[in-house]
Tab-separated table of C-alpha atoms in Angstrom:
chain	number	residue	atom	x	y	z
B	69	MET	CA	0.017	-0.008	-0.002
B	70	LYS	CA	1.345	3.411	-1.016
B	71	LEU	CA	1.094	6.227	1.438
B	72	SER	CA	1.265	9.850	0.433
B	73	ARG	CA	3.692	12.237	2.052
B	74	ARG	CA	0.824	13.826	3.971
B	75	ASP	CA	-0.296	10.346	5.292
B	76	LEU	CA	3.150	9.707	6.460
B	77	LEU	CA	3.338	13.107	8.307
B	78	LYS	CA	0.035	12.451	9.952
B	79	ALA	CA	1.059	8.999	10.957
B	80	SER	CA	4.404	10.098	12.360
B	81	GLY	CA	2.817	13.016	14.185
B	82	THR	CA	0.262	10.798	15.738
B	83	THR	CA	2.898	8.297	16.806
B	84	ALA	CA	5.041	10.971	18.229
B	85	GLY	CA	2.094	12.396	20.262
B	86	MET	CA	1.226	9.015	21.547
B	87	ALA	CA	4.886	8.458	22.604
B	88	LEU	CA	4.772	11.642	24.755
B	89	VAL	CA	1.521	10.759	26.646
B	90	PRO	CA	3.021	8.176	29.073
B	91	GLN	CA	5.938	10.600	29.761
B	92	LEU	CA	3.546	13.521	30.546
B	93	SER	CA	1.384	11.248	32.672
B	94	THR	CA	4.369	10.062	34.637
B	95	ALA	CA	5.686	13.702	35.134
B	96	GLN	CA	2.248	14.789	36.409
B	97	ASN	CA	2.060	12.018	38.792
B	98	THR	CA	5.567	12.102	40.250
B	99	PRO	CA	6.240	14.617	43.173
B	100	SER	CA	8.913	17.071	42.363
B	101	LYS	CA	12.199	16.627	44.218
B	102	ASN	CA	12.400	20.452	44.657
B	103	THR	CA	9.572	21.391	46.975
B	104	PHE	CA	10.107	23.259	50.269
B	105	ARG	CA	12.989	23.911	52.755
B	106	LEU	CA	11.686	24.859	56.221
B	107	SER	CA	13.295	27.758	57.896
B	108	LEU	CA	12.934	29.841	61.155
B	109	ASN	CA	12.701	33.665	60.909
B	110	LEU	CA	14.392	34.560	64.109
B	111	SER	CA	11.637	37.111	64.790
B	112	THR	CA	9.721	34.099	66.027
B	113	ILE	CA	11.907	33.869	69.106
B	114	MET	CA	13.174	37.451	69.229
B	115	GLY	CA	10.970	38.559	72.164
B	116	GLN	CA	13.001	36.288	74.496
B	117	ASN	CA	16.016	38.504	73.922
B	118	LEU	CA	18.451	35.705	73.484
B	119	GLY	CA	20.968	37.631	71.296
B	120	PHE	CA	22.312	36.517	67.826
B	121	SER	CA	24.356	33.556	68.847
B	122	LYS	CA	21.733	32.009	71.210
B	123	GLU	CA	18.943	32.381	68.651
B	124	LEU	CA	21.016	30.343	66.264
B	125	GLU	CA	21.541	27.754	68.791
B	126	VAL	CA	17.872	27.383	69.538
B	127	ALA	CA	16.986	27.133	65.838
B	128	SER	CA	19.541	24.280	65.276
B	129	GLN	CA	18.491	22.418	68.545
B	130	ALA	CA	14.853	22.627	67.448
B	131	GLY	CA	15.761	20.811	64.150
B	132	PHE	CA	15.976	23.733	61.666
B	133	ARG	CA	18.702	23.813	59.152
B	134	SER	CA	17.761	27.118	57.624
B	135	VAL	CA	17.238	30.539	59.313
B	136	GLU	CA	16.413	34.098	58.519
B	137	ILE	CA	18.412	36.512	60.539
B	138	TRP	CA	17.674	40.313	61.502
B	139	MET	CA	20.188	42.995	60.651
B	140	PRO	CA	19.578	44.858	63.914
B	141	THR	CA	20.392	41.700	65.872
B	142	LEU	CA	23.437	40.948	63.935
B	143	GLU	CA	24.649	44.465	64.345
B	144	LYS	CA	24.241	44.354	68.013
B	145	TYR	CA	26.227	41.214	68.089
B	146	LEU	CA	29.004	42.843	66.084
B	147	ALA	CA	28.938	45.986	68.215
B	148	SER	CA	29.277	43.863	71.484
B	149	GLY	CA	32.498	42.433	70.188
B	150	GLY	CA	31.413	39.559	67.985
B	151	THR	CA	33.123	38.965	64.651
B	152	ILE	CA	31.837	37.805	61.274
B	153	SER	CA	34.427	34.977	61.274
B	154	ASP	CA	33.287	33.656	64.666
B	155	ALA	CA	29.694	33.834	63.390
B	156	LYS	CA	30.379	31.887	60.356
B	157	LYS	CA	32.136	29.161	62.343
B	158	ARG	CA	29.343	29.020	64.798
B	159	ILE	CA	26.686	28.906	61.875
B	160	SER	CA	28.692	25.960	60.260
B	161	ASP	CA	29.145	24.223	63.627
B	162	LEU	CA	25.460	24.388	64.184
B	163	GLY	CA	24.648	22.956	60.708
B	164	LEU	CA	22.738	26.047	59.593
B	165	SER	CA	22.274	27.920	56.411
B	166	ILE	CA	21.458	31.638	56.412
B	167	GLU	CA	18.801	32.053	53.874
B	168	ASN	CA	17.924	35.754	54.173
B	169	CYS	CA	18.431	38.798	56.274
B	170	ILE	CA	15.625	41.174	57.361
B	171	GLY	CA	16.781	44.799	56.920
B	172	PHE	CA	15.081	48.198	56.822
B	173	ALA	CA	17.071	50.488	54.428
B	174	GLN	CA	14.921	53.325	52.892
B	175	TRP	CA	15.822	52.571	49.301
B	176	ILE	CA	12.390	53.280	47.898
B	177	VAL	CA	11.462	56.680	49.078
B	178	ASP	CA	10.890	59.818	47.016
B	179	ASP	CA	13.221	62.092	48.997
B	180	ASN	CA	16.709	61.966	47.269
B	181	THR	CA	18.776	62.508	50.437
B	182	THR	CA	16.935	59.931	52.382
B	183	ARG	CA	17.100	57.505	49.512
B	184	ASN	CA	20.754	57.977	48.921
B	185	LYS	CA	21.305	57.383	52.724
B	186	GLY	CA	19.250	54.265	52.412
B	187	LEU	CA	21.401	52.988	49.444
B	188	GLU	CA	24.618	53.507	51.406
B	189	GLN	CA	23.087	51.658	54.299
B	190	LEU	CA	22.050	48.863	52.069
B	191	LYS	CA	25.423	48.637	50.380
B	192	ARG	CA	27.097	48.376	53.887
B	193	GLU	CA	24.637	45.663	55.012
B	194	MET	CA	25.184	43.745	51.820
B	195	GLY	CA	28.947	43.853	52.463
B	196	ILE	CA	28.401	42.339	55.914
B	197	LEU	CA	25.922	39.662	54.552
B	198	ALA	CA	28.234	38.703	51.689
B	199	GLU	CA	31.128	38.081	54.219
B	200	LEU	CA	28.802	36.050	56.323
B	201	GLY	CA	27.616	33.968	53.441
B	202	CYS	CA	24.050	35.249	53.251
B	203	LYS	CA	23.001	35.729	49.637
B	204	ARG	CA	19.589	37.431	50.191
B	205	THR	CA	18.314	40.375	51.902
B	206	ALA	CA	14.562	41.686	52.284
B	207	ALA	CA	13.705	44.900	50.481
B	208	PRO	CA	10.416	46.226	52.009
B	209	PRO	CA	8.887	49.559	51.294
B	210	MET	CA	10.454	51.049	54.370
B	211	GLY	CA	9.905	54.743	54.642
B	212	ALA	CA	6.998	54.740	52.211
B	213	THR	CA	4.340	53.144	54.405
B	214	THR	CA	2.229	55.952	55.888
B	215	GLU	CA	1.440	58.092	52.835
B	216	ALA	CA	-0.078	56.577	49.623
B	217	GLY	CA	0.805	57.742	46.120
B	218	LEU	CA	4.181	56.221	45.483
B	219	ASN	CA	4.748	56.028	41.674
B	220	LEU	CA	5.219	52.372	40.927
B	221	LYS	CA	7.335	53.019	37.818
B	222	ALA	CA	9.697	55.056	39.913
B	223	ALA	CA	9.670	52.181	42.515
B	224	ALA	CA	10.654	49.722	39.758
B	225	GLU	CA	13.536	51.945	38.741
B	226	ARG	CA	14.736	52.026	42.287
B	227	TYR	CA	14.267	48.295	42.745
B	228	ARG	CA	16.486	47.885	39.643
B	229	THR	CA	19.128	50.075	41.212
B	230	ILE	CA	19.388	47.898	44.257
B	231	LEU	CA	19.216	44.703	42.124
B	232	GLU	CA	22.276	45.885	40.224
B	233	LEU	CA	23.955	46.702	43.380
B	234	GLY	CA	23.058	43.300	44.816
B	235	GLU	CA	24.247	41.625	41.721
B	236	GLN	CA	27.671	43.209	42.112
B	237	MET	CA	27.812	42.170	45.829
B	238	ASN	CA	26.262	38.716	45.421
B	239	VAL	CA	23.416	39.603	47.898
B	240	ILE	CA	20.000	39.713	45.982
B	241	PRO	CA	17.252	42.091	47.435
B	242	GLN	CA	13.914	40.221	47.652
B	243	LEU	CA	11.061	42.756	46.945
B	244	GLU	CA	8.880	42.467	50.130
B	245	MET	CA	5.145	43.243	50.248
B	246	TRP	CA	3.862	44.780	53.512
B	247	GLY	CA	0.160	44.539	53.996
B	248	HIS	CA	0.008	47.550	56.387
B	249	SER	CA	1.884	49.898	54.072
B	250	LYS	CA	0.036	52.396	51.964
B	251	ASN	CA	2.301	51.392	49.105
B	252	LEU	CA	3.326	47.918	47.897
B	253	HIS	CA	0.674	46.395	50.113
B	254	ARG	CA	-0.968	44.219	47.373
B	255	VAL	CA	0.333	41.305	45.308
B	256	ALA	CA	-0.459	43.263	42.081
B	257	ASP	CA	1.810	46.074	43.379
B	258	VAL	CA	4.976	43.992	43.841
B	259	LEU	CA	4.238	42.072	40.673
B	260	PHE	CA	4.285	45.171	38.693
B	261	VAL	CA	7.337	46.775	40.338
B	262	ALA	CA	9.306	43.399	39.933
B	263	ALA	CA	8.269	43.000	36.333
B	264	GLU	CA	8.794	46.716	35.352
B	265	SER	CA	12.332	46.631	36.916
B	266	GLY	CA	13.370	44.536	33.932
B	267	HIS	CA	15.925	42.586	35.892
B	268	ALA	CA	16.398	38.892	35.678
B	269	LYS	CA	17.248	38.654	39.430
B	270	ALA	CA	13.975	40.355	40.572
B	271	ARG	CA	12.254	38.181	43.322
B	272	LEU	CA	9.198	38.619	45.486
B	273	LEU	CA	9.080	38.120	49.267
B	274	LEU	CA	5.404	37.378	50.222
B	275	ASP	CA	3.740	36.364	53.414
B	276	VAL	CA	0.497	34.554	54.383
B	277	PHE	CA	-0.270	37.363	56.917
B	278	HIS	CA	0.511	40.297	54.581
B	279	ILE	CA	-1.538	38.879	51.724
B	280	TYR	CA	-4.644	39.025	54.146
B	281	LYS	CA	-3.622	42.221	55.772
B	282	GLY	CA	-3.113	44.005	52.460
B	283	GLY	CA	-6.404	42.827	50.916
B	284	SER	CA	-5.147	40.535	48.194
B	285	SER	CA	-6.745	37.293	47.241
B	286	HIS	CA	-4.630	34.130	47.573
B	287	GLU	CA	-6.171	33.220	44.123
B	288	SER	CA	-3.800	35.844	42.697
B	289	LEU	CA	-0.796	33.714	43.403
B	290	HIS	CA	-1.122	31.705	40.254
B	291	LEU	CA	0.081	34.801	38.465
B	292	VAL	CA	3.389	34.740	40.259
B	293	GLY	CA	5.683	32.762	37.943
B	294	GLU	CA	7.776	29.695	38.890
B	295	ASN	CA	10.975	30.637	40.619
B	296	SER	CA	9.800	34.235	41.331
B	297	ILE	CA	9.712	33.415	44.917
B	298	GLU	CA	12.651	32.031	46.804
B	299	ILE	CA	11.631	33.002	50.338
B	300	PHE	CA	8.153	32.861	51.652
B	301	HIS	CA	6.873	33.835	55.113
B	302	ILE	CA	4.459	31.362	56.611
B	303	ASN	CA	2.185	31.948	59.429
B	304	ASP	CA	-1.673	32.047	60.172
B	305	TYR	CA	-4.464	34.232	61.364
B	306	VAL	CA	-8.158	34.133	62.447
B	307	THR	CA	-10.773	35.816	60.315
B	308	SER	CA	-12.513	37.163	63.210
B	309	LEU	CA	-9.777	39.835	63.098
B	310	LYS	CA	-10.397	41.811	59.914
B	311	PRO	CA	-7.553	43.094	57.770
B	312	GLU	CA	-7.960	46.558	58.933
B	313	GLN	CA	-7.778	45.351	62.627
B	314	ILE	CA	-5.176	42.522	62.623
B	315	LYS	CA	-1.634	43.277	63.759
B	316	ASP	CA	1.702	41.534	63.346
B	317	ALA	CA	1.413	40.312	67.059
B	318	ASP	CA	-1.627	38.452	65.987
B	319	ARG	CA	0.065	36.014	63.802
B	320	ILE	CA	-0.114	32.448	64.894
B	321	TYR	CA	1.419	29.107	64.086
B	322	ALA	CA	0.946	27.802	60.445
B	323	GLY	CA	-2.132	25.617	60.314
B	324	ASP	CA	-3.659	26.871	63.620
B	325	GLY	CA	-5.930	29.427	62.024
B	326	GLU	CA	-8.267	30.096	59.095
B	327	ALA	CA	-5.877	31.172	56.311
B	328	PRO	CA	-6.252	28.949	53.094
B	329	ILE	CA	-2.755	27.864	53.844
B	330	ASP	CA	-2.745	24.641	51.892
B	331	LYS	CA	-3.881	26.518	48.705
B	332	ILE	CA	-1.389	29.296	49.302
B	333	VAL	CA	1.622	26.876	49.812
B	334	HIS	CA	0.630	24.783	46.687
B	335	ALA	CA	0.497	27.891	44.613
B	336	LEU	CA	4.158	28.785	45.180
B	337	LYS	CA	5.154	26.114	42.455
B	338	PRO	CA	8.688	25.380	43.365
B	339	SER	CA	10.582	24.143	40.323
B	340	ALA	CA	14.333	24.917	39.697
B	341	GLN	CA	15.024	25.107	43.452
B	342	PRO	CA	13.024	24.663	46.617
B	343	VAL	CA	11.008	27.549	48.046
B	344	VAL	CA	12.151	28.380	51.640
B	345	LEU	CA	9.163	28.468	53.865
B	346	SER	CA	10.122	30.642	56.791
B	347	LEU	CA	8.136	30.831	60.005
B	348	GLU	CA	7.715	34.524	60.879
B	349	LEU	CA	5.780	35.302	64.065
B	350	PHE	CA	5.760	38.229	66.503
B	351	ASN	CA	3.270	36.710	69.088
B	352	LYS	CA	3.604	37.983	72.614
B	353	GLN	CA	2.178	34.916	74.106
B	354	LEU	CA	4.915	32.863	72.382
B	355	TYR	CA	7.589	35.403	73.480
B	356	ALA	CA	6.569	34.396	77.056
B	357	GLN	CA	7.358	30.662	76.498
B	358	ASP	CA	10.496	28.703	76.282
B	359	PRO	CA	11.967	29.507	72.808
B	360	LEU	CA	13.091	26.049	72.236
B	361	VAL	CA	9.505	24.764	72.656
B	362	VAL	CA	8.186	27.510	70.341
B	363	ALA	CA	10.818	26.685	67.694
B	364	LYS	CA	10.101	22.894	67.839
B	365	THR	CA	6.385	23.409	67.838
B	366	GLY	CA	6.625	25.863	64.830
B	367	LEU	CA	8.707	23.284	62.901
B	368	GLU	CA	6.256	20.368	63.593
B	369	LYS	CA	3.307	22.508	62.414
B	370	MET	CA	5.126	23.537	59.261
B	371	LYS	CA	6.034	19.852	58.479
B	372	ALA	CA	2.282	19.049	58.835
B	373	VAL	CA	1.342	21.744	56.307
B	374	VAL	CA	3.897	20.588	53.768
B	375	LYS	CA	2.943	16.934	54.339
B	376	ARG	CA	-0.620	17.689	53.811
B	377	VAL	CA	-0.016	19.885	50.626
B	378	ASN	CA	2.278	17.152	49.199
B	379	ALA	CA	-0.332	14.512	49.633
B	380	GLN	CA	-3.244	16.710	48.409
B	381	TYR	CA	-1.599	18.191	45.359
B	382	LYS	CA	1.300	15.792	44.661
B	383	VAL	CA	3.704	18.747	44.683
């Protein structure tokens, strides 16, 4: 039987398509190796006033292998005679990785003098972090929180400026959304600023609490591209406290409240590398407790969330 060229093309196309079906099916049903890395944001045990070194020890003893540090705490450690070399050794001995640093440089504000000071502060902090081995720092809208009207295109240009600085220093600023701010308080805001910056290193730093506080829907997270989030702050809340009422101190353990936390975590879509889920709390009731108990409890509740998400969605 003779087959025309068209028939051969149709047949080969069909065969090729059928050959791909089992591979696609397997890929869809096989959990990704790159899912989540669990981290402790040291704000969670900050209220016990342990100091930089002791906070790291507690995190390690609780079972964490990743932490987020705070620049004010690190600077206090250095001012009291601590050194970066000693800190690096201690971090290594404890088996920890410093995933990110929380800082508050005013890089985004309209006032040129204040912004330039903020850039100098950020440069100095990045230098410390690079020496410590921390490759990320938070970039919240510090200084642009109380008055609305920040031009988002200008914010994007300013974000690009600190991304270029970070690229030089090997410490990449993560654009942080603050739900209580009058600017950059919605997912749409930070998505625009990050995209408009036109920089390949642009990343978002989002938070369960801030998504609720700022009035964004968790349904918008599907618009955040794969690998656009490297760090994600995890916590929970109760909806009896409305967004306009709820405060940082009202955050509770992940999974203990009414946030659609499974859907949020699933929407993060880890791909090329794991997403770092970092427990960030400021709860005064927890500050009154043993920090090791708080850290251990937080880790177990985070593990339960990830286990549930992996089972439900086959992440």
